[in-house]
Coordinates of C-alpha atoms and ligand atoms in Angstrom, one line a residue:
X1 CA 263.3 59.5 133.8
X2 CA 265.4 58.3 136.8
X3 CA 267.4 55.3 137.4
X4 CA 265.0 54.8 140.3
X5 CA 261.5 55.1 138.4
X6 CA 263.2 52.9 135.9
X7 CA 264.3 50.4 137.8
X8 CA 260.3 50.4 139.5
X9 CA 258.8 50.3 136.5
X10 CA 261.1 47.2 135.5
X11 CA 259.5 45.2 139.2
X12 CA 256.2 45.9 138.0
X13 CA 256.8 44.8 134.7
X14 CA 258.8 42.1 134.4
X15 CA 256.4 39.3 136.1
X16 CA 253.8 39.7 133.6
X17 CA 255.9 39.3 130.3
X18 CA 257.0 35.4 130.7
X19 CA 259.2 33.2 129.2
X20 CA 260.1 34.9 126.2
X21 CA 260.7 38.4 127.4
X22 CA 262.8 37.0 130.6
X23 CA 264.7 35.0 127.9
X24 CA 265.1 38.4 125.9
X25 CA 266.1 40.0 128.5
X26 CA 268.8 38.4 129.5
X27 CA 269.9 38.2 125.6
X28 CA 270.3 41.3 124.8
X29 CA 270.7 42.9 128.7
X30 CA 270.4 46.4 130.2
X31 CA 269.4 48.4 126.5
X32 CA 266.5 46.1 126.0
X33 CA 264.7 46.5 129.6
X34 CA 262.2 49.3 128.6
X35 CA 261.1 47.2 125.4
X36 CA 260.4 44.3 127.2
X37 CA 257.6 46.1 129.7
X38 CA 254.2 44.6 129.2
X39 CA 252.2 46.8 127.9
X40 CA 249.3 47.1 130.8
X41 CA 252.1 48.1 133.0
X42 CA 252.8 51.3 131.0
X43 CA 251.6 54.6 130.7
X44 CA 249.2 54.3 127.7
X45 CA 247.8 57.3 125.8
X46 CA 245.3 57.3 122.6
X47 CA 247.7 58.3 120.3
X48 CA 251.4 59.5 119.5
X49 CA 252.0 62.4 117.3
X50 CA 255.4 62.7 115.8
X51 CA 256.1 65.9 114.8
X52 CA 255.1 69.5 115.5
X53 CA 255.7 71.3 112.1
X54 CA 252.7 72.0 110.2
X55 CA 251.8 68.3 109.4
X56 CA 251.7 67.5 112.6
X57 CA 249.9 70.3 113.7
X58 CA 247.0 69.4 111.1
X59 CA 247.0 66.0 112.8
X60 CA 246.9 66.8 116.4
X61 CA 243.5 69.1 115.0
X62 CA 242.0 66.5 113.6
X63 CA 242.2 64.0 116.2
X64 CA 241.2 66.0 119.3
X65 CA 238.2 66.9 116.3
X66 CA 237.4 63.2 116.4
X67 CA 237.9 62.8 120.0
X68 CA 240.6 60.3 119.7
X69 CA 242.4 61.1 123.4
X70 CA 238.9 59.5 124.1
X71 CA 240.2 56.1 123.4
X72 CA 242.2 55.4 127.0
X73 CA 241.2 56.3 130.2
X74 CA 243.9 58.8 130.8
X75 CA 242.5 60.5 127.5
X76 CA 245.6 62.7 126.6
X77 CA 247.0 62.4 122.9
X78 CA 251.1 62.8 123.6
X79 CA 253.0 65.0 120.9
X80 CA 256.7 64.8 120.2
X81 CA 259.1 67.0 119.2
X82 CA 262.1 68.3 120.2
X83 CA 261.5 72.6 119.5
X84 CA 257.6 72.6 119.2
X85 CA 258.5 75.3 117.0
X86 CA 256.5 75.3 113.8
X87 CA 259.2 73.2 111.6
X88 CA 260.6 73.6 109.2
X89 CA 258.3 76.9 107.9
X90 CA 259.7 78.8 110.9
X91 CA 263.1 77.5 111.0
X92 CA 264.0 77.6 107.8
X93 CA 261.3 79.5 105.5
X94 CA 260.4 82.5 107.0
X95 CA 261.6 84.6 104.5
X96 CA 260.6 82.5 101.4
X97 CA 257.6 83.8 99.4
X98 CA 254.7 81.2 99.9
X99 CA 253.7 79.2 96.9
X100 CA 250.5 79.5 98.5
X101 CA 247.8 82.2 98.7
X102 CA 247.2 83.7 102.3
X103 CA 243.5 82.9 102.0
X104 CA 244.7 78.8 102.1
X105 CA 246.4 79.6 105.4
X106 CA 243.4 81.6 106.7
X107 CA 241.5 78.6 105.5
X108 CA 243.8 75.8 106.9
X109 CA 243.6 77.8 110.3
X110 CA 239.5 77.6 110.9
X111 CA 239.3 74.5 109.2
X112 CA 238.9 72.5 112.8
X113 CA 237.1 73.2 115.8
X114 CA 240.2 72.5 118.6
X115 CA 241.8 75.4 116.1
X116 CA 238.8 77.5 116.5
X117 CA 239.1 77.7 119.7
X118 CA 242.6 78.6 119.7
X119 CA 242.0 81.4 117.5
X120 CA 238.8 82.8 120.0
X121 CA 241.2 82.8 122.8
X122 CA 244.2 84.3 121.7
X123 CA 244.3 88.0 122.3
X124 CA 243.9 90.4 119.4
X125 CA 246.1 91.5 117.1
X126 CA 247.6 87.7 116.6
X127 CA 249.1 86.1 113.9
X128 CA 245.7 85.1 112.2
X129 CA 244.4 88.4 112.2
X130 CA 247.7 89.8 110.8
X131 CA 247.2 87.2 107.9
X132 CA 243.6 88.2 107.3
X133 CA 244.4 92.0 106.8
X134 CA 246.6 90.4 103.6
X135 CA 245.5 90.3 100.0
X136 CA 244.0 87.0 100.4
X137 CA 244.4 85.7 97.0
X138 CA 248.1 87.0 96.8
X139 CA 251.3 85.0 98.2
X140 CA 252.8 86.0 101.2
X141 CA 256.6 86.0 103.1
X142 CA 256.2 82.6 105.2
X143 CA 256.9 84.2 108.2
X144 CA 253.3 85.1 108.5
X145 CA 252.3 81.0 108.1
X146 CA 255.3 79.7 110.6
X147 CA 253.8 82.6 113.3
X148 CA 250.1 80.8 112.6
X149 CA 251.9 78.0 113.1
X150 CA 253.6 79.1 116.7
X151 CA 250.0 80.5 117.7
X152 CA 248.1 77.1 117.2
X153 CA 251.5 75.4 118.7
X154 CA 251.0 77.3 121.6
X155 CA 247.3 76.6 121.8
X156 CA 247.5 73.0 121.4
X157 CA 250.4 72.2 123.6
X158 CA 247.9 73.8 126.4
X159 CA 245.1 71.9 125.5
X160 CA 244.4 69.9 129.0
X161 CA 244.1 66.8 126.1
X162 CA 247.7 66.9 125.0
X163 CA 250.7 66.5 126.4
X164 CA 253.1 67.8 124.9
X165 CA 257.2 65.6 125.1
X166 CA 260.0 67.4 124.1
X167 CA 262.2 65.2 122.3
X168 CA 262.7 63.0 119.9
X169 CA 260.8 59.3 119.3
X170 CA 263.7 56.9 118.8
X171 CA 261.6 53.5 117.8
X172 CA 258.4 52.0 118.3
X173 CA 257.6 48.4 118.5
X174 CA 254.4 46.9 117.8
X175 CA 253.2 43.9 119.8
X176 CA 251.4 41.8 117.7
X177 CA 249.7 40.2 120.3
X178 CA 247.6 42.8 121.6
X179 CA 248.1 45.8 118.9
X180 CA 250.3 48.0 121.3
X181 CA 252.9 50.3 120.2
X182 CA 255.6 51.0 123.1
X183 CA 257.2 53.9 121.6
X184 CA 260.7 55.1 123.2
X185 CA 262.1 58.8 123.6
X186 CA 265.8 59.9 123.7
X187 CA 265.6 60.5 126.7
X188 CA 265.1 57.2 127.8
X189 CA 261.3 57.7 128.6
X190 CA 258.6 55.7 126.8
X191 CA 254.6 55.5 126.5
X192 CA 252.4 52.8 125.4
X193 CA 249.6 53.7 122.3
X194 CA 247.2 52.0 120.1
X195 CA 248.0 54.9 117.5
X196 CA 251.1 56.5 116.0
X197 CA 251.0 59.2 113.6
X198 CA 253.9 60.5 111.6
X199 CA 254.6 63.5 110.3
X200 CA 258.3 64.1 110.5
X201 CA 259.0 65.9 107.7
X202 CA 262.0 66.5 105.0
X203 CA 265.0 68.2 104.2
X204 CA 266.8 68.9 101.0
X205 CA 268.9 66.5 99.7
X206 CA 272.4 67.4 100.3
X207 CA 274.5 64.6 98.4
X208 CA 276.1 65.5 96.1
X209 CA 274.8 64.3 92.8
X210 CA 277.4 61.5 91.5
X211 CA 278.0 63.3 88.2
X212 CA 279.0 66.5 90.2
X213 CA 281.2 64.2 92.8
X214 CA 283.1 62.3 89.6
X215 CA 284.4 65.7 89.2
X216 CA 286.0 66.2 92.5
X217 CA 286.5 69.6 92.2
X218 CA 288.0 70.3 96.2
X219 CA 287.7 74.1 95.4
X220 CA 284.0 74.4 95.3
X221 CA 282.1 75.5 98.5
X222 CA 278.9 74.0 98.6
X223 CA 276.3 76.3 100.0
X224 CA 273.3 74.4 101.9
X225 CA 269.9 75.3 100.2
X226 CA 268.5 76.3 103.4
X227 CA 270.9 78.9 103.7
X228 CA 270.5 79.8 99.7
X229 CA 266.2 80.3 100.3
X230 CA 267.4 83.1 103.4
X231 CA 268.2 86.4 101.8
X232 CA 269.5 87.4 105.4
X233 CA 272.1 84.6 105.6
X234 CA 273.1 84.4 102.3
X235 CA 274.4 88.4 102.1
X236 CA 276.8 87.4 104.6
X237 CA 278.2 83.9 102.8
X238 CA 279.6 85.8 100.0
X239 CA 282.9 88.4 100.1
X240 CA 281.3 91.4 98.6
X241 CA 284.8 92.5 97.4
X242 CA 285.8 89.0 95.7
X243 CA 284.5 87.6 91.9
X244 CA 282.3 84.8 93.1
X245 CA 280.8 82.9 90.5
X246 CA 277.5 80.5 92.5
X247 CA 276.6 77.2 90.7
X248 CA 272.9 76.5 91.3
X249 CA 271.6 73.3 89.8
X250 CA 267.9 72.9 89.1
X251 CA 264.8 74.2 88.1
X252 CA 263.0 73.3 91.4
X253 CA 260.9 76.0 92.7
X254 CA 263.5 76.2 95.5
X255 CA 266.3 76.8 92.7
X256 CA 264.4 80.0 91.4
X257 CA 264.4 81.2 94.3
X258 CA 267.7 80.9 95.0
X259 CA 268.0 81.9 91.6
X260 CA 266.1 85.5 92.4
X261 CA 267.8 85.6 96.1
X262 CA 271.3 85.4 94.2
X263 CA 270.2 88.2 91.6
X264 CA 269.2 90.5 94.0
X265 CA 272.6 89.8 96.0
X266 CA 274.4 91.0 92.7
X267 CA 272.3 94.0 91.4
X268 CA 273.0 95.6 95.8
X269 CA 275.4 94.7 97.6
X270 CA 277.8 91.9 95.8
X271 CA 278.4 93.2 92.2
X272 CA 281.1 90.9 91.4
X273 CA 278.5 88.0 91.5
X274 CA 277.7 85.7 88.9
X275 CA 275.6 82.1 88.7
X276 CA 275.7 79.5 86.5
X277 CA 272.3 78.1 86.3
X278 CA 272.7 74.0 85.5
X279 CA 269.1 72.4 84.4
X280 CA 267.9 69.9 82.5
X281 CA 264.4 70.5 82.3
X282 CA 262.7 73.3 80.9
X283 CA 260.8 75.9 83.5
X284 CA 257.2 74.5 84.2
X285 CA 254.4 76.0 85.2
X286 CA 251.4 75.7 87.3
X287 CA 248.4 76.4 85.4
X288 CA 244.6 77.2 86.7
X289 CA 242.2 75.7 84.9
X290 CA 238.7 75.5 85.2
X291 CA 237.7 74.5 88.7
X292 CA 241.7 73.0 89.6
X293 CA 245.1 73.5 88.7
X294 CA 247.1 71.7 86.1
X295 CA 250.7 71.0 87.9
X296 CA 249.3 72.1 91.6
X297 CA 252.0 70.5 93.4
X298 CA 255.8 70.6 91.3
X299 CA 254.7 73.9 88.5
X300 CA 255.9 77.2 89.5
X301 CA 253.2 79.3 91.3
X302 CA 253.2 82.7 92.9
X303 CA 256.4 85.3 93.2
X304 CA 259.1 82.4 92.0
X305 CA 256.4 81.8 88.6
X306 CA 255.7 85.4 88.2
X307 CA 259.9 86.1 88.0
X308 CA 260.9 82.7 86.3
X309 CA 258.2 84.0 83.2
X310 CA 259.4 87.8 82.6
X311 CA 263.2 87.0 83.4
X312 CA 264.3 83.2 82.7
X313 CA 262.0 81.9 79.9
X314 CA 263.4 81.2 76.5
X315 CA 261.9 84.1 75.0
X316 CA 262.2 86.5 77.9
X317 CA 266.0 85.9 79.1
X318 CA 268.3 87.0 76.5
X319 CA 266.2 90.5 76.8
X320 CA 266.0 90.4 80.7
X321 CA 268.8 92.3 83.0
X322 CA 268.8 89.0 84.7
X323 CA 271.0 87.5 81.6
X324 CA 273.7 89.7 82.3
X325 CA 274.1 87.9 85.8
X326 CA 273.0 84.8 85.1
X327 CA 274.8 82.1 83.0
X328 CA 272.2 79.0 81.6
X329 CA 273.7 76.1 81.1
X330 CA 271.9 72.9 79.9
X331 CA 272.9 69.6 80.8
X332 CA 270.3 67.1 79.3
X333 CA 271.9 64.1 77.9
X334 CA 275.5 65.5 78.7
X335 CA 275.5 65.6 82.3
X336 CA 279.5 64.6 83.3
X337 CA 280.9 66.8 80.1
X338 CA 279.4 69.7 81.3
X339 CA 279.8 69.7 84.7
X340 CA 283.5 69.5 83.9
X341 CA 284.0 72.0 81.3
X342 CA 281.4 74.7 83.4
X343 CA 282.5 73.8 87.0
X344 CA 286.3 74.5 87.2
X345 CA 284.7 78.6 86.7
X346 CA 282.5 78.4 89.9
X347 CA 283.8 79.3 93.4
X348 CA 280.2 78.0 95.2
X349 CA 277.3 75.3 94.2
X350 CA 273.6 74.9 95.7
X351 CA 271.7 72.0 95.1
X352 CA 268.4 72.8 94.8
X353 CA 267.2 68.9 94.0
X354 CA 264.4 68.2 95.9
X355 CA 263.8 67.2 99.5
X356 CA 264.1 63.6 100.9
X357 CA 262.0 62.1 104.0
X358 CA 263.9 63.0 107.3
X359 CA 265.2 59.7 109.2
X360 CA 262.5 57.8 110.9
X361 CA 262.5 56.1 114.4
X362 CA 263.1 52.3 114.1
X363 CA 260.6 50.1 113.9
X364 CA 260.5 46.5 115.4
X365 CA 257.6 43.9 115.9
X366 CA 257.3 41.3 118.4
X367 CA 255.1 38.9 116.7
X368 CA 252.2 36.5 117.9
X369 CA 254.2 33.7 119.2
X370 CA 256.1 36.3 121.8
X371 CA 259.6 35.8 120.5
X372 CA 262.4 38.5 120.8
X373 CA 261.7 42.1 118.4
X374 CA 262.2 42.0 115.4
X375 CA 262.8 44.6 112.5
X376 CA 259.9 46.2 110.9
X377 CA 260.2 47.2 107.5
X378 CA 257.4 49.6 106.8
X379 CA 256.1 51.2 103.4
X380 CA 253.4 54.2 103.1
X381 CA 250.5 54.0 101.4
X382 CA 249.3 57.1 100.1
X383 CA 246.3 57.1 99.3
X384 CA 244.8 56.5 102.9
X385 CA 248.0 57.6 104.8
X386 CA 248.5 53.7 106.6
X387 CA 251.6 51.9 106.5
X388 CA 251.9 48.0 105.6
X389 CA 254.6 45.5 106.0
X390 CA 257.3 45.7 103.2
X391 CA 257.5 41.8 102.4
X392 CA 258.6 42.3 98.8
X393 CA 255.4 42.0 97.2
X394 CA 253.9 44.4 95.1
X395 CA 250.4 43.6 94.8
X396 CA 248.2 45.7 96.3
X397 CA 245.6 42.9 97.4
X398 CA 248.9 41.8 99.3
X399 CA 249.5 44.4 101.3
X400 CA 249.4 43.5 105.1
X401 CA 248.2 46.8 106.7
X402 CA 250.1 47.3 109.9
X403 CA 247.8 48.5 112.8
X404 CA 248.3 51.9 114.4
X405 CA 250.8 53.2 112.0
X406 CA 249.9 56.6 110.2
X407 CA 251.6 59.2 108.5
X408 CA 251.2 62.9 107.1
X409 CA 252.9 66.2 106.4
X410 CA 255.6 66.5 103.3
X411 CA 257.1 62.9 104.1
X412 CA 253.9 61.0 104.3
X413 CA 251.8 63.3 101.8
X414 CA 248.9 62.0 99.8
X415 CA 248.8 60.9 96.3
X416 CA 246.6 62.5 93.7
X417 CA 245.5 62.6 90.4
X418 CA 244.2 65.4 88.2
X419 CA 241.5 65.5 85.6
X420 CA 244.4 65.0 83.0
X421 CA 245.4 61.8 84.3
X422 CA 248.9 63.3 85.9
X423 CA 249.6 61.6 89.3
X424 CA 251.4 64.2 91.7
X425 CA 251.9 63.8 95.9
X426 CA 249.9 67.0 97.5
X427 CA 252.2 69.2 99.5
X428 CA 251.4 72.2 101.6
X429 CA 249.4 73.5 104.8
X430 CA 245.7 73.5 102.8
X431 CA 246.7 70.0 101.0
X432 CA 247.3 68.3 104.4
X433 CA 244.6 69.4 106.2
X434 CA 242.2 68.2 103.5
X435 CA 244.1 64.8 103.2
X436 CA 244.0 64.4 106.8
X437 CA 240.5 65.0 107.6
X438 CA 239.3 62.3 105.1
X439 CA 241.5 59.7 106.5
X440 CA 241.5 61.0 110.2
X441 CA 238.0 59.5 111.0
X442 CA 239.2 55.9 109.7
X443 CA 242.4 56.2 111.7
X444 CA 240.2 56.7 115.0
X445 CA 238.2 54.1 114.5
X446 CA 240.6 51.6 113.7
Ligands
FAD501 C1 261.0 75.9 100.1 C2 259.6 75.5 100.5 C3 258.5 76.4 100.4 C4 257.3 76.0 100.8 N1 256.2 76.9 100.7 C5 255.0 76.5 101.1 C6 253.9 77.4 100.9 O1 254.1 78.5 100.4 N2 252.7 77.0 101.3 C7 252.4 75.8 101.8 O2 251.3 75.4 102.2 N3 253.4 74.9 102.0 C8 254.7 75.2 101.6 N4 255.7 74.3 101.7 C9 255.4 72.9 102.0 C10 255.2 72.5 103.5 O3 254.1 73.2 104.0 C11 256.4 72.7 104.4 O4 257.5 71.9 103.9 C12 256.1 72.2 105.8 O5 257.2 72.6 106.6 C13 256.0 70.7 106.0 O6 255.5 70.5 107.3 P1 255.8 69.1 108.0 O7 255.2 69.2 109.4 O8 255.4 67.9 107.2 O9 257.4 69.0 108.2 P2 258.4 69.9 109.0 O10 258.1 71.3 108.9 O11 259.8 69.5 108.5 O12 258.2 69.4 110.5 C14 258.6 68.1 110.9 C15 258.8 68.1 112.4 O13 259.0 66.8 112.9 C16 260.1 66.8 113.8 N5 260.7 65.5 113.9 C17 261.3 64.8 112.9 N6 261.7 63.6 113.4 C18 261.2 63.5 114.6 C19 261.3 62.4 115.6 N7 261.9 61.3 115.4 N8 260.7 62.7 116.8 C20 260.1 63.9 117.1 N9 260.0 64.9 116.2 C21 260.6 64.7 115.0 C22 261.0 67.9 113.3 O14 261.9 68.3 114.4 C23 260.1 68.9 112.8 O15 259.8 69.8 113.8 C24 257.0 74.7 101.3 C25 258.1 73.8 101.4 C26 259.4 74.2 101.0 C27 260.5 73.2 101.1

């Protein structure tokens, strides 16, 4: 936005926000203009979407299903991100096997009408009809989910109901008194909005873990997991010629298939290759029961379950080829010691630990009596994908819902429990569209 729009929009504003915001403003100066704008003076759309990977995708579906750009007059739903390019599943997956049959991405793709009609108007050959000429009850590279992904980005960011901001949301602040977000963009723009969804993701957790970093060993290269999950990359990280010995730590799905990528690298092109495998847990499983599946969302499934069973299990891995190349080592209940006797061999280490939420914008209220922002601390609740206050209380009949405030995707995904009583958080295309159309029609309505 320009200076001169700015300082326009700051005329028009700053009359109709009284006392307390000309008091503010003069607090906390120039930064703090574009928070202080009354909220009838702003643009104002139905809702904000953070996010354009997959979760966000599913949510921008849902809502233009519902007919939530309805909701102002300008009737536009504004989505944020800064690539619009699929997330993380095209950034960083595409050449990970899917945990996932194609049949679920077929599925997650007709699963809307606003998709639909995406998929009617996009010319022949596309990336759903490449998918549907799969196996559809086998796994599949995720390259062919991140170009579904690309083709319904494509279609939505055209819908004459979106419009599409590239960039990043910095912070919202909800005014109590009339249950408006004003959300603000890095680049200094800003839109008003009764609604915000988020669904911004995570990444893997690159910290080291403290009983690695007590070790201190300076020689070890650590290898990002990103990098570990992209056969293409990873070829190139290791000297072919030099012994190389790769520490992978976990038994995450991610670490068997780092686990396999690492394999493969030793049994082609980089024989002097070697990885200790560091775990505490024994391998588990997904298993299909009757009607549902026992350990849908953290069990092994597809290519990464099929390899884990004939090559790493207790009973298959001192046969396997794989034991030649791979080193296990177990660290339950002796963490420290054996990091420190089995580290000092390894040149490299990949932490394949889990994933944490990415950062989120910052949130700030402006209470009911008009005084100056203040900080919002926010917690997810998720089973109906709402945020409430984070008081310190917690008691559920507590909880003081905040308005507008909505999340999906892997950092806001839904909580569920199995026929067995196991509690597990639903992650993946199929799981978020069926989370989000059960909670999408309270979110409009709100
Ligand atoms: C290794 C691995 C394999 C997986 N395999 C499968 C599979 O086979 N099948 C399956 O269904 N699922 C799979 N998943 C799970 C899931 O579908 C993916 O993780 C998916 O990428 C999650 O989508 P998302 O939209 O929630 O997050 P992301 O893909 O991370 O997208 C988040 C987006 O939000 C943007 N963003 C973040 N902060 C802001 C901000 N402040 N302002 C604006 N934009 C912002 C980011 O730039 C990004 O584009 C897998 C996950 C992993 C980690």
């Amino acid at each position: 936005m320009t200076r001169a729009l700015r300082t326009f929009r700051i005329h028009l504003a700053y009359p109709s926000r009284g006392l307390a915001a000309r008091s503010h403003l003069l607090r906390n100066g120039k930064d703090s203009i574009c928070r202080y704008y009354s909220a009838a003076s702003l643009p104002s759309t139905s809702a904000v979407v953070v996010g354009a990977g997959p979760g966000g995708i599913t949510v921008i579906g849902n809502l233009l299903e519902h007919g939530a750009e309805k909701q102002t007059d300008q009737r536009k739903l504004v989505w944020v991100d800064p690539h619009f390019q699929g997330g993380r599943v095209n950034s960083r997956y595409r050449e990970v096997p899917s945990n996932t049959k194609v049949g679920l991405f077929v599925q997650f793709a007709n699963e809307v009408s606003p998709f639909k009609a995406i998929l009617k108007a996009t010319p022949k050959p596309n990336a759903l009809t490449t998918l549907q000429d799969l196996p559809q009850d086998q796994g599949c590279r995720l390259s062919y989910a991140a170009d579904m992904c690309l083709m319904l980005t494509d279609g939505l960011t055209a819908h004459p109901q979106v419009k599409s901001h590239r960039g990043k949301v910095t912070s919202a602040t909800l005014d109590e008194r009339t249950n408006i977000w004003n959300v603000e963009f890095d680049d200094g723009g800003h839109v008003t909005t009764s609604k915000i969804a988020l669904c911004t993701g995570s990444s893997p957790v690159s910290k080291t873990l403290p009983a690695i970093e007590r070790i201190h060993q300076q020689s070890l290269e650590p290898v990002d997991l990103d990098l570990a999950l992209t056969p293409s990359i990873l070829t190139k990280t290791f000297d072919p010629a030099t012994k190389t010995t790769v520490a992978v730590i976990g038994a995450s799905h991610s670490a068997i298939l780092v686990l396999m990528n690492l394999v493969h690298l030793a049994n082609s092109t980089h024989p002097h290759l070697r990885v200790k495998w560091f775990t505490r847990n024994e391998l588990r499983y997904a298993e299909y029961m009757d009607g549902w599946i026992l350990r849908d969302n953290t069990g092994l499934k597809g290519q990464a379950a099929e390899w884990a069973r004939q090559n790493l299990d207790r009973e298959a891995f001192s046969n396997s080829p794989v034991s030649k190349i791979i080193t296990k080592v177990w660290t339950a209940g002796k963490e420290e010691e054996t990091y420190e006797a089995e580290l000092p061999e390894c040149t490299h280490i990949v932490q394949a630990v889990g994933y944490a939420q990415n950062p989120l914008p910052r949130f700030e209220v402006i209470e009911k009596d008009g005084t100056a922002p203040k900080p919002l601390h926010v917690e997810y609740d998720n089973l109906n994908g709402r945020f409430y206050k984070n008081i310190g209380s917690k008691l559920e009949h507590e909880r003081i819902y905040i308005p507008g405030l909505f999340g999906a995707g892997i950092a806001f995904p839904e909580r569920v429990t199995d026929p067995h009583g196991n509690v597990e958080h639903a992650v993946g295309f199929w799981k978020f569209m069926k989370f989000v159309k059960r909670v999408v029609p309270d979110w409009v309505k709100s």
